[in-house]
């Protein structure tokens, strides 16, 4: 009886659990699939609602809801966990991967050409009768119109080609404008409102196929021919749009959703409405990283620029050695400058002394010269002079006797004036000197 009672209790609890579990499945939150919608929410819903219906039917226990996102909405949608999966262009994916840790689970295969393509690029074009433009360099000084400034294929891929050729479209073009409508860009070039424009590869073929554009009106600038890629393009090719899961999204759910999409055939209603031909395992988006690095776009705005703290951390041995050498050079330079100042002062002092010495030498030579000139004018008598003890005549070197005044006048510059002393006057002229007694 006890065993039977326990069995009944277990069955009752199981039945109660099943009854409680069934309504719980009905209350499961829908899977929110965010989709970048450059053409607006209405177009996005029309394109992707059939895919959401297909996934809801494939997953059975979940419903999938499409969340259209503008370029600005992508940031808040990912940051605030407003979506569980997101389909977006490659450049936004790389940025969201770096900032919020999202990860690609599939890559879209578009249906722009037969068999579908998993690569795409950008197309630069002008009017076919515009003979002034043949290369990208000819676009300098011209009016240019591109699709949305955040478009990867229609602008970033194109901008990279300009960058590689040394063209800065924001500076070198006469005007640079953007329009979110591909048709508007094509019409502006066709009608001559601008000289050239750019859209993502495949758009011109789509307009021609729809009868909205003649295939002889436009010409592709520097058209590339990559093997296996039939669409007209002017840029390198990059992986198509990725479908990524958020960091909070369960891994098993992303695997189930991936299997459902990869099983979807190209002729299904969802694929036809979404204008794609299927999905493949995620491609390598390294080329997209390189493009954003070259253009220094998010998340590589600071690519190649290292902050001072980071530089010190990475290269502290070199920094320390450089600082030591710099201090040593400063000390040496200061020492050299100080010695140079002393040498300059010493040189000035020596120069002054030499100048003074030259002046004194010149003064001495001048005095000597004046003295020599003076001495040359002076005649002196020297030695033993023979003189008569009686008449006082002097004998010269030839033996002739001369009066004293004659001899002195001949040998010196002295001149004589004659007079009488008192004794001689009294002797010679007594009558004149008698009164003196």
Short mmCIF file of N, CA and C in Angstrom, two decimals, residues 83-224:
data_model
loop_
_atom_site.label_atom_id
_atom_site.label_comp_id
_atom_site.label_asym_id
_atom_site.label_seq_id
_atom_site.Cartn_x
_atom_site.Cartn_y
_atom_site.Cartn_z
N UNK A 83 18.79 43.03 -28.53
CA UNK A 83 18.70 41.98 -29.55
C UNK A 83 19.50 40.78 -29.07
N UNK A 84 19.16 39.61 -29.63
CA UNK A 84 19.89 38.36 -29.32
C UNK A 84 20.83 37.99 -30.45
N UNK A 85 20.43 38.33 -31.68
CA UNK A 85 21.27 38.13 -32.86
C UNK A 85 21.20 39.42 -33.67
N UNK A 86 22.19 39.62 -34.51
CA UNK A 86 22.19 40.85 -35.32
C UNK A 86 22.84 40.58 -36.67
N UNK A 87 22.21 41.11 -37.71
CA UNK A 87 22.74 41.05 -39.08
C UNK A 87 23.14 42.47 -39.45
N UNK A 88 24.41 42.67 -39.76
CA UNK A 88 24.90 44.03 -40.01
C UNK A 88 26.07 43.99 -40.98
N UNK A 89 26.49 45.17 -41.42
CA UNK A 89 27.57 45.19 -42.40
C UNK A 89 28.91 44.88 -41.73
N UNK A 90 29.94 44.53 -42.49
CA UNK A 90 31.20 44.06 -41.91
C UNK A 90 31.90 45.06 -41.00
N UNK A 91 31.86 46.35 -41.35
CA UNK A 91 32.58 47.34 -40.53
C UNK A 91 31.92 47.50 -39.17
N UNK A 92 30.59 47.52 -39.12
CA UNK A 92 29.90 47.60 -37.84
C UNK A 92 30.12 46.33 -37.03
N UNK A 93 30.18 45.20 -37.71
CA UNK A 93 30.44 43.95 -36.99
C UNK A 93 31.81 43.99 -36.31
N UNK A 94 32.82 44.43 -37.02
CA UNK A 94 34.17 44.50 -36.45
C UNK A 94 34.19 45.42 -35.23
N UNK A 95 33.48 46.54 -35.33
CA UNK A 95 33.43 47.48 -34.20
C UNK A 95 32.69 46.87 -33.02
N UNK A 96 31.54 46.25 -33.27
CA UNK A 96 30.76 45.63 -32.18
C UNK A 96 31.50 44.44 -31.57
N UNK A 97 32.25 43.73 -32.40
CA UNK A 97 33.04 42.61 -31.90
C UNK A 97 34.09 43.10 -30.91
N UNK A 98 34.74 44.20 -31.25
CA UNK A 98 35.78 44.75 -30.38
C UNK A 98 35.21 45.35 -29.11
N UNK A 99 34.07 46.02 -29.20
CA UNK A 99 33.52 46.73 -28.05
C UNK A 99 32.64 45.87 -27.15
N UNK A 100 31.86 44.96 -27.76
CA UNK A 100 30.86 44.24 -26.98
C UNK A 100 30.98 42.72 -27.07
N UNK A 101 31.98 42.22 -27.78
CA UNK A 101 32.24 40.79 -27.78
C UNK A 101 31.25 39.95 -28.56
N UNK A 102 30.57 40.53 -29.56
CA UNK A 102 29.69 39.72 -30.38
C UNK A 102 30.54 38.82 -31.27
N UNK A 103 29.98 37.74 -31.78
CA UNK A 103 30.76 36.81 -32.61
C UNK A 103 29.92 36.32 -33.78
N UNK A 104 30.54 36.26 -34.97
CA UNK A 104 29.85 35.84 -36.17
C UNK A 104 29.56 34.35 -36.13
N UNK A 105 28.34 33.98 -36.55
CA UNK A 105 27.99 32.56 -36.62
C UNK A 105 27.72 32.14 -38.07
N UNK A 106 27.39 33.09 -38.95
CA UNK A 106 27.14 32.80 -40.36
C UNK A 106 27.52 34.01 -41.21
N UNK A 107 27.74 33.77 -42.50
CA UNK A 107 27.94 34.85 -43.47
C UNK A 107 26.87 34.73 -44.55
N UNK A 108 26.29 35.85 -44.91
CA UNK A 108 25.21 35.87 -45.89
C UNK A 108 25.74 35.58 -47.29
N UNK A 109 24.96 34.80 -48.06
CA UNK A 109 25.25 34.62 -49.49
C UNK A 109 24.17 35.40 -50.25
N UNK A 110 24.59 36.55 -50.84
CA UNK A 110 23.57 37.37 -51.50
C UNK A 110 23.23 36.80 -52.88
N UNK A 111 22.16 37.28 -53.44
CA UNK A 111 21.70 36.77 -54.73
C UNK A 111 21.84 37.81 -55.83
N UNK A 112 22.87 38.67 -55.71
CA UNK A 112 23.06 39.70 -56.73
C UNK A 112 23.55 39.10 -58.05
N UNK A 113 24.02 37.87 -58.05
CA UNK A 113 24.45 37.21 -59.29
C UNK A 113 24.08 35.74 -59.21
N UNK A 114 24.16 35.07 -60.34
CA UNK A 114 23.80 33.66 -60.40
C UNK A 114 24.70 32.84 -59.47
N UNK A 115 24.09 32.01 -58.63
CA UNK A 115 24.85 31.19 -57.71
C UNK A 115 25.11 31.86 -56.38
N UNK A 116 24.87 33.17 -56.28
CA UNK A 116 25.08 33.88 -55.03
C UNK A 116 26.54 34.23 -54.81
N UNK A 117 26.77 35.27 -54.02
CA UNK A 117 28.12 35.73 -53.73
C UNK A 117 28.29 35.93 -52.23
N UNK A 118 29.46 35.54 -51.73
CA UNK A 118 29.78 35.77 -50.32
C UNK A 118 30.79 36.90 -50.14
N UNK A 119 31.16 37.55 -51.26
CA UNK A 119 32.07 38.69 -51.23
C UNK A 119 31.39 39.87 -51.91
N UNK A 120 31.82 41.05 -51.53
CA UNK A 120 31.32 42.24 -52.21
C UNK A 120 32.28 43.39 -52.02
N UNK A 121 32.06 44.45 -52.80
CA UNK A 121 32.92 45.63 -52.73
C UNK A 121 32.14 46.85 -53.11
N UNK A 122 32.85 47.85 -53.65
CA UNK A 122 32.21 49.10 -54.05
C UNK A 122 32.44 49.39 -55.52
N UNK A 123 31.56 50.17 -56.10
CA UNK A 123 31.64 50.55 -57.50
C UNK A 123 31.69 52.07 -57.62
N UNK A 124 32.73 52.58 -58.31
CA UNK A 124 32.88 54.01 -58.55
C UNK A 124 32.56 54.24 -60.03
N UNK A 125 31.74 55.21 -60.33
CA UNK A 125 31.28 55.37 -61.71
C UNK A 125 31.06 56.84 -62.06
N UNK A 126 31.04 57.11 -63.37
CA UNK A 126 30.74 58.43 -63.91
C UNK A 126 29.95 58.24 -65.20
N UNK A 127 29.54 59.32 -65.81
CA UNK A 127 28.86 59.21 -67.10
C UNK A 127 29.85 58.70 -68.14
N UNK A 128 29.36 57.89 -69.07
CA UNK A 128 30.24 57.31 -70.08
C UNK A 128 30.81 58.37 -71.00
N UNK A 129 30.11 59.50 -71.18
CA UNK A 129 30.59 60.55 -72.08
C UNK A 129 31.44 61.60 -71.36
N UNK A 130 31.78 61.35 -70.09
CA UNK A 130 32.64 62.27 -69.34
C UNK A 130 34.09 61.89 -69.59
N UNK A 131 34.70 62.50 -70.60
CA UNK A 131 36.07 62.13 -70.99
C UNK A 131 37.13 62.77 -70.10
N UNK A 132 36.71 63.64 -69.18
CA UNK A 132 37.67 64.26 -68.25
C UNK A 132 38.05 63.33 -67.12
N UNK A 133 37.31 62.23 -66.98
CA UNK A 133 37.57 61.29 -65.88
C UNK A 133 37.86 59.91 -66.46
N UNK A 134 39.05 59.39 -66.14
CA UNK A 134 39.39 58.03 -66.54
C UNK A 134 39.97 57.23 -65.39
N UNK A 135 40.58 57.93 -64.41
CA UNK A 135 41.14 57.26 -63.23
C UNK A 135 40.62 57.93 -61.97
N UNK A 136 40.91 57.32 -60.84
CA UNK A 136 40.48 57.89 -59.57
C UNK A 136 41.14 59.23 -59.31
N UNK A 137 42.37 59.40 -59.77
CA UNK A 137 43.06 60.67 -59.54
C UNK A 137 42.38 61.83 -60.27
N UNK A 138 41.65 61.51 -61.35
CA UNK A 138 40.95 62.55 -62.08
C UNK A 138 39.75 63.09 -61.31
N UNK A 139 39.40 62.45 -60.20
CA UNK A 139 38.25 62.90 -59.41
C UNK A 139 38.59 64.10 -58.53
N UNK A 140 39.87 64.43 -58.40
CA UNK A 140 40.25 65.59 -57.59
C UNK A 140 39.61 66.85 -58.18
N UNK A 141 39.00 67.64 -57.31
CA UNK A 141 38.35 68.87 -57.75
C UNK A 141 36.98 68.65 -58.35
N UNK A 142 36.47 67.40 -58.29
CA UNK A 142 35.15 67.09 -58.85
C UNK A 142 34.11 66.94 -57.74
N UNK A 143 32.83 66.98 -58.17
CA UNK A 143 31.72 66.76 -57.24
C UNK A 143 31.46 65.26 -57.15
N UNK A 144 31.32 64.76 -55.92
CA UNK A 144 31.19 63.32 -55.70
C UNK A 144 30.04 63.05 -54.75
N UNK A 145 29.24 62.00 -55.07
CA UNK A 145 28.10 61.62 -54.24
C UNK A 145 28.21 60.13 -53.94
N UNK A 146 28.13 59.76 -52.66
CA UNK A 146 28.20 58.36 -52.26
C UNK A 146 26.97 58.03 -51.42
N UNK A 147 26.77 56.72 -51.21
CA UNK A 147 25.67 56.30 -50.34
C UNK A 147 26.05 56.62 -48.89
N UNK A 148 25.24 56.17 -47.98
CA UNK A 148 25.40 56.51 -46.56
C UNK A 148 26.87 56.48 -46.12
N UNK A 149 27.25 57.49 -45.35
CA UNK A 149 28.65 57.63 -44.92
C UNK A 149 29.12 56.46 -44.07
N UNK A 150 28.19 55.68 -43.51
CA UNK A 150 28.55 54.51 -42.71
C UNK A 150 28.47 53.21 -43.51
N UNK A 151 28.17 53.32 -44.79
CA UNK A 151 28.09 52.13 -45.64
C UNK A 151 29.49 51.58 -45.87
N UNK A 152 29.63 50.27 -45.72
CA UNK A 152 30.96 49.68 -45.93
C UNK A 152 31.27 49.52 -47.41
N UNK A 153 30.43 48.80 -48.14
CA UNK A 153 30.70 48.58 -49.56
C UNK A 153 30.60 49.84 -50.38
N UNK A 154 29.61 50.68 -50.08
CA UNK A 154 29.38 51.87 -50.88
C UNK A 154 30.29 53.03 -50.55
N UNK A 155 30.97 53.01 -49.38
CA UNK A 155 31.84 54.14 -49.05
C UNK A 155 33.19 53.71 -48.45
N UNK A 156 33.21 52.95 -47.35
CA UNK A 156 34.49 52.64 -46.72
C UNK A 156 35.44 51.92 -47.68
N UNK A 157 34.93 50.93 -48.41
CA UNK A 157 35.77 50.21 -49.37
C UNK A 157 36.29 51.15 -50.46
N UNK A 158 35.44 52.09 -50.88
CA UNK A 158 35.82 53.08 -51.89
C UNK A 158 36.85 54.05 -51.32
N UNK A 159 36.60 54.51 -50.12
CA UNK A 159 37.51 55.46 -49.47
C UNK A 159 38.89 54.85 -49.34
N UNK A 160 38.99 53.56 -49.04
CA UNK A 160 40.30 52.93 -48.90
C UNK A 160 41.09 52.99 -50.21
N UNK A 161 40.40 52.81 -51.34
CA UNK A 161 41.09 52.90 -52.64
C UNK A 161 41.60 54.31 -52.87
N UNK A 162 40.80 55.31 -52.52
CA UNK A 162 41.27 56.69 -52.62
C UNK A 162 42.49 56.91 -51.73
N UNK A 163 42.41 56.39 -50.51
CA UNK A 163 43.50 56.55 -49.55
C UNK A 163 44.80 55.96 -50.08
N UNK A 164 44.72 54.79 -50.72
CA UNK A 164 45.92 54.14 -51.24
C UNK A 164 46.54 54.93 -52.38
N UNK A 165 45.75 55.75 -53.07
CA UNK A 165 46.27 56.56 -54.17
C UNK A 165 46.59 57.99 -53.73
N UNK A 166 46.61 58.21 -52.42
CA UNK A 166 46.96 59.52 -51.90
C UNK A 166 45.88 60.57 -52.07
N UNK A 167 44.63 60.12 -52.19
CA UNK A 167 43.51 61.06 -52.36
C UNK A 167 42.74 61.16 -51.05
N UNK A 168 42.56 62.38 -50.57
CA UNK A 168 41.72 62.62 -49.40
C UNK A 168 40.39 63.19 -49.89
N UNK A 169 39.35 62.35 -49.97
CA UNK A 169 38.08 62.83 -50.55
C UNK A 169 37.46 63.98 -49.77
N UNK A 170 37.73 64.07 -48.48
CA UNK A 170 37.16 65.14 -47.67
C UNK A 170 37.86 66.47 -47.91
N UNK A 171 39.02 66.41 -48.57
CA UNK A 171 39.77 67.63 -48.83
C UNK A 171 39.95 67.90 -50.32
N UNK A 172 40.14 66.84 -51.10
CA UNK A 172 40.51 66.99 -52.51
C UNK A 172 39.33 67.11 -53.46
N UNK A 173 38.14 66.69 -53.05
CA UNK A 173 36.98 66.81 -53.93
C UNK A 173 36.38 68.21 -53.81
N UNK A 174 35.79 68.68 -54.90
CA UNK A 174 35.12 69.98 -54.85
C UNK A 174 33.97 69.93 -53.86
N UNK A 175 33.16 68.87 -53.96
CA UNK A 175 32.10 68.61 -52.97
C UNK A 175 32.06 67.11 -52.72
N UNK A 176 31.70 66.73 -51.50
CA UNK A 176 31.52 65.32 -51.15
C UNK A 176 30.23 65.23 -50.34
N UNK A 177 29.24 64.53 -50.90
CA UNK A 177 27.94 64.42 -50.24
C UNK A 177 27.53 62.95 -50.17
N UNK A 178 26.53 62.67 -49.32
CA UNK A 178 26.06 61.30 -49.11
C UNK A 178 24.54 61.27 -49.18
N UNK A 179 24.02 60.14 -49.68
CA UNK A 179 22.56 59.94 -49.75
C UNK A 179 22.29 58.47 -49.51
N UNK A 180 21.33 58.17 -48.67
CA UNK A 180 21.06 56.78 -48.29
C UNK A 180 20.43 55.96 -49.41
N UNK A 181 19.86 56.62 -50.44
CA UNK A 181 19.20 55.92 -51.53
C UNK A 181 20.16 55.68 -52.69
N UNK A 182 20.35 54.43 -53.04
CA UNK A 182 21.22 54.09 -54.16
C UNK A 182 20.73 54.73 -55.45
N UNK A 183 19.43 54.67 -55.66
CA UNK A 183 18.86 55.22 -56.89
C UNK A 183 19.15 56.71 -57.01
N UNK A 184 19.11 57.44 -55.90
CA UNK A 184 19.39 58.88 -55.92
C UNK A 184 20.82 59.15 -56.38
N UNK A 185 21.76 58.33 -55.88
CA UNK A 185 23.17 58.50 -56.26
C UNK A 185 23.35 58.26 -57.76
N UNK A 186 22.77 57.17 -58.25
CA UNK A 186 22.90 56.84 -59.67
C UNK A 186 22.28 57.92 -60.54
N UNK A 187 21.09 58.38 -60.17
CA UNK A 187 20.40 59.41 -60.96
C UNK A 187 21.19 60.72 -60.96
N UNK A 188 21.82 61.07 -59.84
CA UNK A 188 22.57 62.32 -59.76
C UNK A 188 23.76 62.30 -60.72
N UNK A 189 24.42 61.15 -60.85
CA UNK A 189 25.54 61.04 -61.79
C UNK A 189 25.02 61.02 -63.23
N UNK A 190 23.98 60.26 -63.46
CA UNK A 190 23.41 60.16 -64.81
C UNK A 190 22.93 61.52 -65.33
N UNK A 191 22.32 62.31 -64.45
CA UNK A 191 21.75 63.60 -64.86
C UNK A 191 22.77 64.74 -64.80
N UNK A 192 24.00 64.46 -64.41
CA UNK A 192 25.06 65.48 -64.42
C UNK A 192 25.07 66.41 -63.22
N UNK A 193 24.33 66.07 -62.16
CA UNK A 193 24.36 66.91 -60.96
C UNK A 193 25.70 66.79 -60.23
N UNK A 194 26.34 65.64 -60.35
CA UNK A 194 27.69 65.42 -59.83
C UNK A 194 28.48 64.69 -60.91
N UNK A 195 29.81 64.79 -60.83
CA UNK A 195 30.63 64.13 -61.86
C UNK A 195 30.78 62.64 -61.63
N UNK A 196 30.75 62.19 -60.36
CA UNK A 196 30.96 60.77 -60.09
C UNK A 196 30.27 60.39 -58.79
N UNK A 197 30.14 59.06 -58.59
CA UNK A 197 29.50 58.56 -57.37
C UNK A 197 29.95 57.15 -57.08
N UNK A 198 29.47 56.59 -55.96
CA UNK A 198 29.82 55.21 -55.59
C UNK A 198 28.65 54.55 -54.88
N UNK A 199 28.47 53.26 -55.18
CA UNK A 199 27.46 52.42 -54.52
C UNK A 199 28.10 51.05 -54.30
N UNK A 200 27.41 50.17 -53.57
CA UNK A 200 27.96 48.84 -53.37
C UNK A 200 27.85 48.05 -54.67
N UNK A 201 28.76 47.12 -54.86
CA UNK A 201 28.78 46.32 -56.08
C UNK A 201 27.46 45.58 -56.25
N UNK A 202 26.97 45.52 -57.50
CA UNK A 202 25.74 44.82 -57.83
C UNK A 202 24.54 45.73 -57.97
N UNK A 203 24.62 46.95 -57.43
CA UNK A 203 23.46 47.84 -57.48
C UNK A 203 23.19 48.33 -58.90
N UNK A 204 24.23 48.62 -59.66
CA UNK A 204 24.04 49.09 -61.03
C UNK A 204 23.43 47.98 -61.89
N UNK A 205 23.93 46.74 -61.70
CA UNK A 205 23.36 45.61 -62.44
C UNK A 205 21.89 45.43 -62.08
N UNK A 206 21.55 45.62 -60.82
CA UNK A 206 20.15 45.46 -60.39
C UNK A 206 19.25 46.48 -61.07
N UNK A 207 19.71 47.73 -61.17
CA UNK A 207 18.91 48.77 -61.82
C UNK A 207 18.79 48.51 -63.32
N UNK A 208 19.85 48.02 -63.93
CA UNK A 208 19.80 47.71 -65.36
C UNK A 208 18.82 46.56 -65.61
N UNK A 209 18.90 45.51 -64.75
CA UNK A 209 18.01 44.36 -64.90
C UNK A 209 16.55 44.74 -64.71
N UNK A 210 16.29 45.73 -63.85
CA UNK A 210 14.92 46.18 -63.61
C UNK A 210 14.43 47.16 -64.67
N UNK A 211 15.28 47.48 -65.65
CA UNK A 211 14.90 48.42 -66.70
C UNK A 211 14.89 49.86 -66.27
N UNK A 212 15.52 50.17 -65.11
CA UNK A 212 15.52 51.54 -64.59
C UNK A 212 16.76 52.32 -65.04
N UNK A 213 17.68 51.64 -65.72
CA UNK A 213 18.92 52.29 -66.14
C UNK A 213 19.44 51.61 -67.40
N UNK A 214 19.87 52.42 -68.37
CA UNK A 214 20.47 51.86 -69.58
C UNK A 214 21.92 51.47 -69.30
N UNK A 215 22.34 50.36 -69.88
CA UNK A 215 23.70 49.87 -69.59
C UNK A 215 24.79 50.65 -70.31
N UNK A 216 24.40 51.63 -71.13
CA UNK A 216 25.41 52.42 -71.87
C UNK A 216 25.59 53.82 -71.29
N UNK A 217 24.88 54.13 -70.24
CA UNK A 217 24.91 55.50 -69.71
C UNK A 217 26.12 55.73 -68.81
N UNK A 218 26.45 54.74 -67.97
CA UNK A 218 27.50 54.91 -66.96
C UNK A 218 28.74 54.11 -67.33
N UNK A 219 29.88 54.58 -66.79
CA UNK A 219 31.16 53.88 -66.99
C UNK A 219 31.83 53.66 -65.64
N UNK A 220 32.34 52.45 -65.40
CA UNK A 220 32.99 52.12 -64.13
C UNK A 220 34.42 52.63 -64.15
N UNK A 221 34.81 53.36 -63.13
CA UNK A 221 36.16 53.93 -63.03
C UNK A 221 37.10 52.89 -62.43
N UNK A 222 38.20 52.61 -63.16
CA UNK A 222 39.20 51.63 -62.75
C UNK A 222 38.55 50.30 -62.34
N UNK A 223 37.78 49.77 -63.26
CA UNK A 223 37.07 48.52 -63.00
C UNK A 223 38.05 47.37 -62.78
N UNK A 224 37.77 46.57 -61.79
CA UNK A 224 38.59 45.38 -61.49
C UNK A 224 37.92 44.13 -62.06
#
